[in-house]
Short mmCIF file of C-alpha atoms in Angstrom, two decimals:
data_model
loop_
_atom_site.label_atom_id
_atom_site.label_comp_id
_atom_site.label_asym_id
_atom_site.label_seq_id
_atom_site.Cartn_x
_atom_site.Cartn_y
_atom_site.Cartn_z
CA MET X 1 172.80 137.34 119.50
CA SER X 2 170.66 139.65 117.38
CA ILE X 3 172.24 142.68 115.74
CA LYS X 4 170.58 146.07 116.17
CA PRO X 5 169.49 147.63 112.87
CA VAL X 6 171.04 150.55 111.04
CA HIS X 7 168.43 153.25 110.36
CA ILE X 8 168.62 155.05 107.01
CA ILE X 9 166.56 158.16 106.31
CA GLY X 10 165.88 158.71 102.61
CA GLY X 11 165.20 156.23 99.81
CA GLY X 12 166.98 157.99 96.95
CA LEU X 13 170.06 156.62 95.21
CA ALA X 14 172.36 157.18 98.18
CA GLY X 15 169.93 155.82 100.78
CA SER X 16 169.02 152.81 98.65
CA GLU X 17 172.68 151.95 98.04
CA ALA X 18 173.58 152.46 101.71
CA ALA X 19 170.72 150.17 102.73
CA TRP X 20 171.77 147.49 100.27
CA GLN X 21 175.43 147.53 101.34
CA ALA X 22 174.61 147.30 105.04
CA ALA X 23 172.09 144.49 104.52
CA GLN X 24 174.46 142.58 102.25
CA ALA X 25 177.05 142.75 105.05
CA GLY X 26 174.56 140.97 107.30
CA VAL X 27 173.20 143.94 109.25
CA PRO X 28 169.43 144.53 109.58
CA VAL X 29 168.30 147.82 108.01
CA ILE X 30 165.26 150.01 108.55
CA LEU X 31 164.88 152.35 105.58
CA HIS X 32 162.66 155.40 106.20
CA GLU X 33 161.23 157.04 103.05
CA MET X 34 158.71 159.87 103.34
CA ARG X 35 157.11 159.42 99.91
CA PRO X 36 154.16 159.02 99.39
CA VAL X 37 153.27 160.34 102.86
CA ARG X 38 154.96 163.59 101.86
CA GLY X 39 155.98 164.44 98.29
CA THR X 40 158.63 166.78 96.91
CA ASP X 41 158.69 169.41 94.18
CA ALA X 42 160.66 167.11 91.87
CA HIS X 43 159.59 163.50 92.51
CA LYS X 44 156.66 162.02 90.56
CA THR X 45 156.43 158.50 92.02
CA GLU X 46 156.86 156.71 95.34
CA GLY X 47 159.54 154.39 93.96
CA LEU X 48 162.94 154.17 95.60
CA ALA X 49 165.92 155.62 93.72
CA GLU X 50 163.67 157.68 91.42
CA LEU X 51 165.66 159.70 88.89
CA VAL X 52 164.29 163.26 88.94
CA CYS X 53 166.65 164.96 86.49
CA SER X 54 168.53 163.29 83.62
CA ASN X 55 168.40 159.53 83.05
CA SER X 56 172.14 159.40 82.34
CA PHE X 57 174.86 158.04 84.61
CA ARG X 58 177.29 159.74 82.21
CA SER X 59 180.41 158.11 80.73
CA ASP X 60 180.92 154.38 81.21
CA ASP X 61 184.56 154.55 80.07
CA ALA X 62 186.50 153.13 83.03
CA GLU X 63 189.87 153.62 81.32
CA THR X 64 190.00 157.35 80.60
CA ASN X 65 187.01 158.89 82.42
CA ALA X 66 186.69 159.47 86.18
CA VAL X 67 182.95 158.78 86.38
CA GLY X 68 183.40 155.63 84.29
CA LEU X 69 186.06 154.58 86.79
CA LEU X 70 183.59 155.20 89.63
CA HIS X 71 181.12 152.94 87.79
CA ALA X 72 183.75 150.20 87.70
CA GLU X 73 184.62 150.53 91.40
CA MET X 74 180.95 150.42 92.37
CA ARG X 75 180.48 147.25 90.32
CA LEU X 76 183.44 145.70 92.15
CA ALA X 77 181.72 146.61 95.44
CA GLY X 78 178.45 144.89 94.46
CA SER X 79 176.50 148.10 93.91
CA LEU X 80 172.73 147.71 93.62
CA ILE X 81 172.50 151.02 91.73
CA MET X 82 174.99 149.90 89.08
CA GLU X 83 173.46 146.42 88.80
CA SER X 84 170.01 147.93 88.22
CA GLY X 85 171.43 150.55 85.84
CA ASP X 86 173.20 147.90 83.76
CA THR X 87 170.05 145.79 83.62
CA HIS X 88 167.87 148.70 82.47
CA GLN X 89 170.29 150.57 80.20
CA VAL X 90 169.13 152.34 77.06
CA PRO X 91 171.34 153.38 74.13
CA ALA X 92 173.30 156.59 74.82
CA GLY X 93 176.54 156.59 72.83
CA GLY X 94 179.48 156.39 75.23
CA ALA X 95 177.28 157.04 78.27
CA LEU X 96 175.31 154.71 80.51
CA ALA X 97 171.69 155.87 80.44
CA VAL X 98 168.77 153.98 81.94
CA ASP X 99 165.05 153.49 81.60
CA ARG X 100 164.13 155.54 84.65
CA ASP X 101 160.95 153.64 85.56
CA GLY X 102 162.45 150.19 85.09
CA PHE X 103 165.52 151.22 87.05
CA SER X 104 163.55 152.53 90.04
CA GLN X 105 161.25 149.52 90.03
CA ALA X 106 164.24 147.16 90.05
CA VAL X 107 165.90 148.92 93.00
CA THR X 108 162.60 148.97 94.91
CA ALA X 109 161.93 145.27 94.28
CA LYS X 110 165.44 144.24 95.37
CA LEU X 111 165.24 146.17 98.62
CA GLU X 112 161.68 145.08 99.41
CA SER X 113 162.63 141.42 98.98
CA HIS X 114 165.85 141.52 101.03
CA PRO X 115 165.35 139.44 104.21
CA LEU X 116 167.19 141.98 106.40
CA MET X 117 165.34 145.03 105.04
CA THR X 118 162.35 146.84 106.52
CA ILE X 119 160.97 149.81 104.56
CA VAL X 120 158.90 152.30 106.54
CA ARG X 121 156.94 154.97 104.67
CA GLU X 122 157.07 157.94 107.02
CA GLU X 123 158.58 161.39 107.31
CA VAL X 124 161.39 161.74 109.83
CA SER X 125 161.14 165.41 110.76
CA SER X 126 163.91 165.60 113.36
CA LEU X 127 167.33 164.14 113.97
CA PRO X 128 167.27 160.39 114.62
CA PRO X 129 166.67 159.54 118.29
CA GLU X 130 169.72 158.60 120.36
CA GLU X 131 168.67 154.93 120.44
CA TRP X 132 169.28 154.84 116.69
CA ASP X 133 172.96 154.78 117.52
CA GLN X 134 173.92 153.86 113.95
CA ALA X 135 171.98 155.96 111.44
CA ILE X 136 172.48 157.55 108.03
CA ILE X 137 170.78 160.70 106.75
CA ALA X 138 170.54 160.42 102.97
CA THR X 139 167.69 162.84 102.33
CA GLY X 140 169.39 164.42 99.34
CA PRO X 141 168.99 167.90 97.94
CA LEU X 142 165.28 167.95 98.76
CA THR X 143 165.59 167.47 102.51
CA ALA X 144 162.30 168.37 104.22
CA PRO X 145 162.45 171.79 105.95
CA ASP X 146 161.90 170.46 109.49
CA LEU X 147 164.75 167.97 109.22
CA ALA X 148 167.01 170.58 107.59
CA ALA X 149 166.30 172.91 110.51
CA ALA X 150 167.09 170.12 113.00
CA ILE X 151 170.41 169.45 111.26
CA ALA X 152 171.30 173.15 111.36
CA ALA X 153 170.39 173.35 115.04
CA LYS X 154 172.59 170.37 115.90
CA THR X 155 175.61 171.45 113.87
CA GLY X 156 175.44 175.16 114.57
CA ALA X 157 176.07 175.75 110.88
CA ASP X 158 173.66 176.94 108.21
CA ALA X 159 173.16 174.70 105.22
CA LEU X 160 174.45 175.85 101.88
CA ALA X 161 172.17 175.78 98.86
CA PHE X 162 172.19 175.97 95.08
CA PHE X 163 169.60 175.60 92.33
CA ASP X 164 169.33 172.46 90.20
CA ALA X 165 167.38 172.36 86.95
CA ILE X 166 165.48 169.62 85.09
CA ALA X 167 165.42 169.14 81.31
CA PRO X 168 162.19 168.55 79.34
CA ILE X 169 161.18 165.11 77.99
CA ILE X 170 159.52 164.76 74.55
CA HIS X 171 157.40 162.02 72.98
CA PHE X 172 159.42 160.41 70.18
CA ASP X 173 156.51 160.17 67.76
CA SER X 174 156.10 163.96 67.84
CA ILE X 175 159.64 164.57 66.53
CA ASP X 176 159.95 165.22 62.78
CA MET X 177 162.56 162.70 61.63
CA ASN X 178 162.49 164.17 58.13
CA VAL X 179 164.43 167.03 59.71
CA ALA X 180 166.18 165.34 62.64
CA TRP X 181 168.46 162.30 62.39
CA PHE X 182 170.00 159.61 64.58
CA GLN X 183 173.73 159.86 65.32
CA SER X 184 176.09 159.77 68.29
CA ARG X 185 178.79 162.43 68.29
CA TYR X 186 181.69 161.11 66.19
CA ASP X 187 179.59 157.92 65.76
CA LYS X 188 180.79 156.72 69.17
CA VAL X 189 179.39 153.37 70.27
CA GLY X 190 178.72 153.01 74.01
CA PRO X 191 177.14 150.39 76.30
CA GLY X 192 174.10 148.95 74.57
CA GLY X 193 174.51 151.56 71.80
CA THR X 194 174.93 151.56 68.05
CA GLY X 195 176.67 154.85 67.30
CA LYS X 196 173.28 156.30 66.41
CA ASP X 197 171.94 156.84 69.90
CA TYR X 198 170.95 160.53 69.88
CA ILE X 199 168.37 162.44 67.86
CA ASN X 200 169.91 165.56 66.37
CA CYS X 201 168.04 168.72 65.37
CA PRO X 202 170.09 171.12 63.18
CA MET X 203 170.06 174.92 63.23
CA ASP X 204 171.52 177.43 60.81
CA LYS X 205 172.94 180.70 62.11
CA ALA X 206 169.72 182.69 61.73
CA GLN X 207 167.72 180.04 63.58
CA TYR X 208 170.33 179.84 66.35
CA ASP X 209 170.47 183.62 66.81
CA ALA X 210 166.66 183.81 67.01
CA PHE X 211 166.63 180.94 69.51
CA ILE X 212 169.17 182.66 71.78
CA GLU X 213 167.19 185.91 71.61
CA ALA X 214 164.00 184.06 72.58
CA LEU X 215 165.75 182.33 75.51
CA LEU X 216 166.98 185.63 76.87
CA ALA X 217 163.60 187.33 76.47
CA GLY X 218 161.45 184.42 77.73
CA ALA X 219 159.64 184.74 81.07
CA LYS X 220 161.47 182.91 83.87
CA THR X 221 160.32 181.46 87.17
CA GLU X 222 160.94 183.92 90.00
CA PHE X 223 162.29 182.84 93.37
CA LYS X 224 162.33 186.05 95.40
CA GLN X 225 163.61 184.90 98.82
CA TRP X 226 166.00 182.43 97.14
CA GLU X 227 167.67 185.06 94.93
CA GLY X 228 171.42 185.04 95.30
CA THR X 229 171.62 181.25 95.69
CA PRO X 230 174.38 180.00 93.35
CA TYR X 231 173.80 177.50 90.55
CA PHE X 232 175.92 174.37 90.25
CA ASP X 233 178.00 174.85 87.09
CA GLY X 234 177.43 171.25 85.95
CA CYS X 235 173.67 171.77 85.68
CA LEU X 236 173.14 175.38 84.61
CA PRO X 237 169.75 176.39 83.18
CA ILE X 238 170.09 176.84 79.44
CA GLU X 239 169.05 180.50 79.59
CA VAL X 240 171.71 181.19 82.24
CA MET X 241 174.30 179.74 79.86
CA ALA X 242 172.93 181.96 77.08
CA GLU X 243 173.36 185.01 79.32
CA ARG X 244 177.09 184.30 79.43
CA GLY X 245 177.41 185.11 75.73
CA PRO X 246 175.63 184.31 72.44
CA GLU X 247 178.12 181.60 71.48
CA THR X 248 178.16 179.80 74.86
CA LEU X 249 175.53 177.22 73.95
CA ARG X 250 177.14 176.56 70.56
CA HIS X 251 180.27 175.50 72.44
CA GLY X 252 178.28 173.60 75.08
CA PRO X 253 175.19 171.38 74.73
CA MET X 254 174.42 172.70 71.22
CA LYS X 255 177.86 172.19 69.71
CA PRO X 256 177.75 170.84 66.11
CA MET X 257 181.13 169.07 66.18
CA GLY X 258 181.23 165.38 65.29
CA LEU X 259 177.79 165.44 63.64
CA THR X 260 176.76 165.27 59.99
CA ASN X 261 173.19 166.02 58.89
CA ALA X 262 171.95 162.79 57.28
CA HIS X 263 169.38 164.75 55.27
CA ASN X 264 171.86 167.34 53.99
CA PRO X 265 175.41 166.02 54.53
CA THR X 266 177.17 168.76 52.56
CA VAL X 267 175.88 171.56 54.81
CA LYS X 268 177.40 171.79 58.30
CA PRO X 269 174.84 172.78 60.96
CA TYR X 270 175.69 175.96 62.86
CA ALA X 271 174.30 174.40 66.06
CA VAL X 272 172.63 171.11 67.02
CA VAL X 273 170.09 170.24 69.71
CA GLN X 274 170.49 166.63 70.89
CA LEU X 275 167.87 164.39 72.48
CA ARG X 276 168.72 161.18 74.33
CA GLN X 277 166.51 158.10 74.78
CA ASP X 278 164.81 158.24 78.18
CA ASN X 279 163.02 154.89 78.46
CA ALA X 280 163.53 151.31 77.30
CA LEU X 281 160.61 151.47 74.86
CA GLY X 282 162.23 154.38 73.03
CA THR X 283 159.01 156.38 73.26
CA LEU X 284 160.50 159.26 75.30
CA TYR X 285 163.58 161.42 74.65
CA ASN X 286 165.05 164.11 76.89
CA MET X 287 166.64 167.32 75.66
CA VAL X 288 170.32 167.04 76.52
CA GLY X 289 171.59 170.01 78.52
CA PHE X 290 168.22 171.81 78.33
CA GLN X 291 167.53 172.18 82.04
CA THR X 292 165.62 175.42 82.40
CA LYS X 293 163.78 177.88 84.65
CA LEU X 294 161.64 179.18 81.77
CA LYS X 295 157.92 179.21 82.58
CA HIS X 296 156.09 176.25 81.10
CA GLY X 297 154.23 178.18 78.40
CA GLU X 298 157.49 179.81 77.28
CA GLN X 299 159.21 176.44 77.09
CA VAL X 300 156.61 175.04 74.72
CA ALA X 301 156.67 178.12 72.48
CA ILE X 302 160.47 178.49 72.36
CA PHE X 303 161.45 174.83 72.09
CA ARG X 304 158.98 174.33 69.23
CA THR X 305 161.04 176.78 67.17
CA ILE X 306 163.81 174.14 67.06
CA PRO X 307 163.84 172.42 63.63
CA GLY X 308 162.28 168.99 63.98
CA LEU X 309 160.45 169.90 67.18
CA GLU X 310 157.78 172.17 65.67
CA ASN X 311 155.07 169.72 66.78
CA ALA X 312 156.80 168.40 69.88
CA GLU X 313 154.60 166.94 72.61
CA PHE X 314 156.13 167.18 76.06
CA ALA X 315 155.86 164.30 78.55
CA ARG X 316 157.46 166.59 81.13
CA LEU X 317 158.49 170.22 80.96
CA GLY X 318 161.65 171.55 82.56
CA GLY X 319 161.77 172.86 86.10
CA LEU X 320 163.97 174.19 88.84
CA HIS X 321 164.31 173.23 92.48
CA ARG X 322 166.50 174.20 95.37
CA ASN X 323 169.27 171.83 96.45
CA THR X 324 170.61 171.82 99.98
CA TYR X 325 173.95 170.49 101.20
CA ILE X 326 175.94 170.74 104.42
CA ASN X 327 179.43 172.11 104.99
CA SER X 328 180.82 168.57 105.13
CA PRO X 329 184.54 169.33 105.63
CA GLU X 330 183.67 171.17 108.84
CA LEU X 331 180.95 168.83 110.08
CA LEU X 332 181.95 165.28 109.07
CA ASP X 333 184.89 163.02 109.86
CA GLY X 334 186.65 160.76 107.37
CA THR X 335 183.93 158.10 107.63
CA LEU X 336 181.06 160.54 106.93
CA GLN X 337 180.19 160.64 110.64
CA LEU X 338 178.88 163.83 112.20
CA LYS X 339 181.61 165.06 114.53
CA ALA X 340 179.01 166.41 116.95
CA ARG X 341 177.27 163.03 117.18
CA PRO X 342 179.18 159.77 116.69
CA GLY X 343 177.19 157.08 114.90
CA LEU X 344 175.19 159.53 112.78
CA ARG X 345 176.39 159.65 109.17
CA PHE X 346 175.40 161.59 106.08
CA ALA X 347 175.37 160.31 102.50
CA GLY X 348 174.55 161.46 98.99
CA GLN X 349 174.06 164.96 97.63
CA ILE X 350 173.43 166.46 101.05
CA THR X 351 177.17 165.91 101.69
CA GLY X 352 178.14 168.12 98.76
CA CYS X 353 178.85 165.57 96.05
CA GLU X 354 177.09 166.12 92.74
CA GLY X 355 175.62 163.56 90.34
CA TYR X 356 173.64 160.34 90.51
CA VAL X 357 176.65 158.03 90.56
CA GLU X 358 178.61 160.13 93.03
CA SER X 359 175.63 160.25 95.40
CA ALA X 360 175.17 156.49 95.22
CA ALA X 361 178.91 155.95 95.75
CA ILE X 362 178.89 158.00 98.95
CA GLY X 363 175.82 156.04 100.04
CA LEU X 364 177.75 152.84 99.34
CA LEU X 365 180.59 154.00 101.59
CA ALA X 366 178.26 155.18 104.35
CA GLY X 367 176.44 151.84 104.33
CA ARG X 368 179.71 149.93 104.60
CA PHE X 369 181.02 152.19 107.37
CA ALA X 370 177.78 151.83 109.37
CA ALA X 371 177.74 148.05 108.93
CA ALA X 372 181.36 147.76 110.07
CA ALA X 373 180.66 149.91 113.12
CA ARG X 374 177.59 147.84 113.99
CA GLN X 375 179.58 144.59 113.70
CA GLY X 376 182.55 145.93 115.65
CA ARG X 377 184.90 145.70 112.69
CA PRO X 378 187.63 148.29 112.01
CA LEU X 379 186.53 151.15 109.73
CA SER X 380 188.74 151.32 106.68
CA ALA X 381 188.40 154.30 104.34
CA PRO X 382 189.22 153.66 100.65
CA PRO X 383 192.63 154.86 99.43
CA VAL X 384 192.65 158.40 97.97
CA THR X 385 194.06 156.84 94.78
CA THR X 386 190.63 155.31 94.10
CA ALA X 387 187.56 157.13 92.80
CA PHE X 388 185.83 156.25 96.09
CA GLY X 389 188.68 157.74 98.10
CA ALA X 390 189.15 160.82 95.94
CA LEU X 391 185.47 161.73 96.22
CA LEU X 392 185.37 161.01 99.96
CA ASN X 393 188.50 163.11 100.47
CA HIS X 394 186.91 166.06 98.66
CA ILE X 395 183.81 165.86 100.84
CA THR X 396 185.62 165.49 104.14
CA GLY X 397 188.45 167.97 103.66
CA GLY X 398 189.85 168.20 100.14
CA HIS X 399 188.98 171.86 99.54
CA ILE X 400 191.00 175.03 100.05
CA VAL X 401 189.89 177.68 102.52
CA SER X 402 190.29 181.25 101.28
CA ASP X 403 192.69 183.35 103.39
CA ASP X 404 191.46 186.47 101.65
CA GLU X 405 187.87 186.07 102.87
CA PRO X 406 187.88 184.73 106.45
CA GLY X 407 184.69 182.91 107.30
CA LYS X 408 183.72 182.39 103.65
CA ARG X 409 183.10 178.75 102.81
CA SER X 410 184.98 177.53 99.78
CA PHE X 411 183.42 174.05 99.75
CA GLN X 412 181.27 173.51 96.65
CA PRO X 413 179.39 170.55 95.12
CA MET X 414 181.67 168.47 92.91
CA ASN X 415 181.42 165.68 90.36
CA VAL X 416 184.15 163.06 90.50
CA ASN X 417 187.06 164.11 88.26
CA PHE X 418 190.75 163.34 87.84
CA GLY X 419 191.65 166.63 89.53
CA LEU X 420 190.64 165.01 92.84
CA PHE X 421 193.20 162.19 92.47
CA PRO X 422 196.84 162.22 93.62
CA PRO X 423 199.40 162.60 90.78
CA VAL X 424 200.60 159.45 89.05
CA GLU X 425 203.81 158.64 87.21
CA VAL X 426 203.13 158.13 83.51
CA PRO X 427 204.72 154.88 82.32
CA LYS X 428 207.56 155.47 79.86
CA VAL X 429 207.22 154.06 76.38
CA GLU X 430 210.55 152.76 75.13
CA GLY X 431 211.96 154.91 72.37
CA LYS X 432 209.03 157.35 72.44
CA ARG X 433 208.34 160.55 74.33
CA LEU X 434 204.66 161.10 74.91
CA ARG X 435 203.26 164.57 74.32
CA GLY X 436 199.92 166.40 74.22
CA LYS X 437 196.77 164.27 74.03
CA GLU X 438 198.78 161.06 73.94
CA LYS X 439 200.42 161.92 77.27
CA THR X 440 197.09 163.00 78.78
CA LEU X 441 195.45 159.69 77.84
CA ALA X 442 198.43 157.73 79.19
CA LYS X 443 198.15 159.63 82.47
CA LYS X 444 194.43 158.87 82.76
CA ARG X 445 195.00 155.19 82.01
CA ALA X 446 197.72 155.05 84.67
CA MET X 447 195.36 156.67 87.19
CA THR X 448 192.51 154.27 86.45
CA ALA X 449 194.74 151.20 86.48
CA ARG X 450 196.15 152.24 89.86
CA ALA X 451 192.65 153.01 91.17
CA LEU X 452 191.14 149.66 90.20
CA GLN X 453 194.08 147.76 91.70
CA ASP X 454 193.90 149.73 94.96
CA CYS X 455 190.11 149.48 95.10
CA GLY X 456 190.25 145.71 94.70
CA ALA X 457 192.78 145.46 97.52
CA TRP X 458 190.69 147.72 99.79
CA LEU X 459 187.52 145.73 99.15
CA ALA X 460 189.35 142.46 99.86
CA THR X 461 190.55 143.66 103.26
CA GLY X 462 187.10 144.99 104.19
CA GLU X 463 185.04 141.94 103.30
CA VAL X 464 183.11 140.13 106.03
CA THR X 465 181.45 136.76 105.66
CA LYS X 466 178.11 136.12 107.27
CA ALA X 467 179.52 132.91 108.72
CA ALA X 468 182.00 134.92 110.76
CA GLU X 469 179.37 137.18 112.34
#
């Protein structure tokens, strides 16, 4: 007996991962991707899982970092996104960063060659038809207006929105390495790294003050009808950070701590601009934390005042686009299914998670849920003690509604973090009372150990063999 396919709309990280998980479970998948039939303001290629902002999946530390834990859980679940990321990693200190083109090409090739996968290049401008009784909308923050309107009409709820910004990318050979130097903060060695994975450009106080003044005075992109839309705090434009106070950037992406100028080791920089490798060849570097809404001409003029970047050539300048996400706690059930229409699920950033890895993780869950439903298996949500479960719980109901402002939505985009996990008992160390940082690290290690154990158990109970279908 043939199995009806699961339809997935959107070939970003979430849609690609959802498609892979469902197909790997033995369910046929039809993946609908509108590029290149219709482009977006941020995408440059027609490849699946294209990275449009940073090329970093952030920390790969599965022992004391929540996103690193999510990496580990996704690897346990056979994630295509993590497999491709690991294969195409580039040095990035303690982070997992990838060659964006190689990564996208790998994901695309894997999906195109899967025997249960059909990829259709078309725009889906309305809600999936009823005959697509198992479908996933994973159109991300750049959902086409017609589909966004159809979603709003079905749910009776307006979408929420925030701005997301993109950092510039610079050609390596245009960086003056007589001024800049290679070093990871505190010489930290990460996956595929050496402890010298970032390029650092130093500033003294006068240079920093002039830079902040130029940021504040520079001409910005205007949005008119979008004014009043909030930014996501994890991806603020650099000039918005500067508006919060002259020292904000020096305690954020331009902090000098853990860095020593190789050309002048006795003089501590007042501030440092870091650039991270963006492709496997090492020919491109992106400006860490320098997402911006400055107009292009202003970006070139202002960023070339940074020591070491006086002759910088930009492969891509920064930009700003509008992100859209739904009020998931009101609209979705615990398996990411639209309450108003059983069988229709949402995945990725449109659900209100934030970050590449988080989006892919929610896609992974949606793909597994849809496959289980199609095969008539029980749907089992991951325990809230896992990174999967903690993130899912946030999306489907883990926020607090304000009693002071009835009707005001408190749900906001969120990266995975330990604040989303249930408390854990810190193991006692015989003859020693843990305090301060030592206690904090012990607590994180206890959380991650519990999470990986519970995730393994959840995955074991949810497995299905193709022979049993």
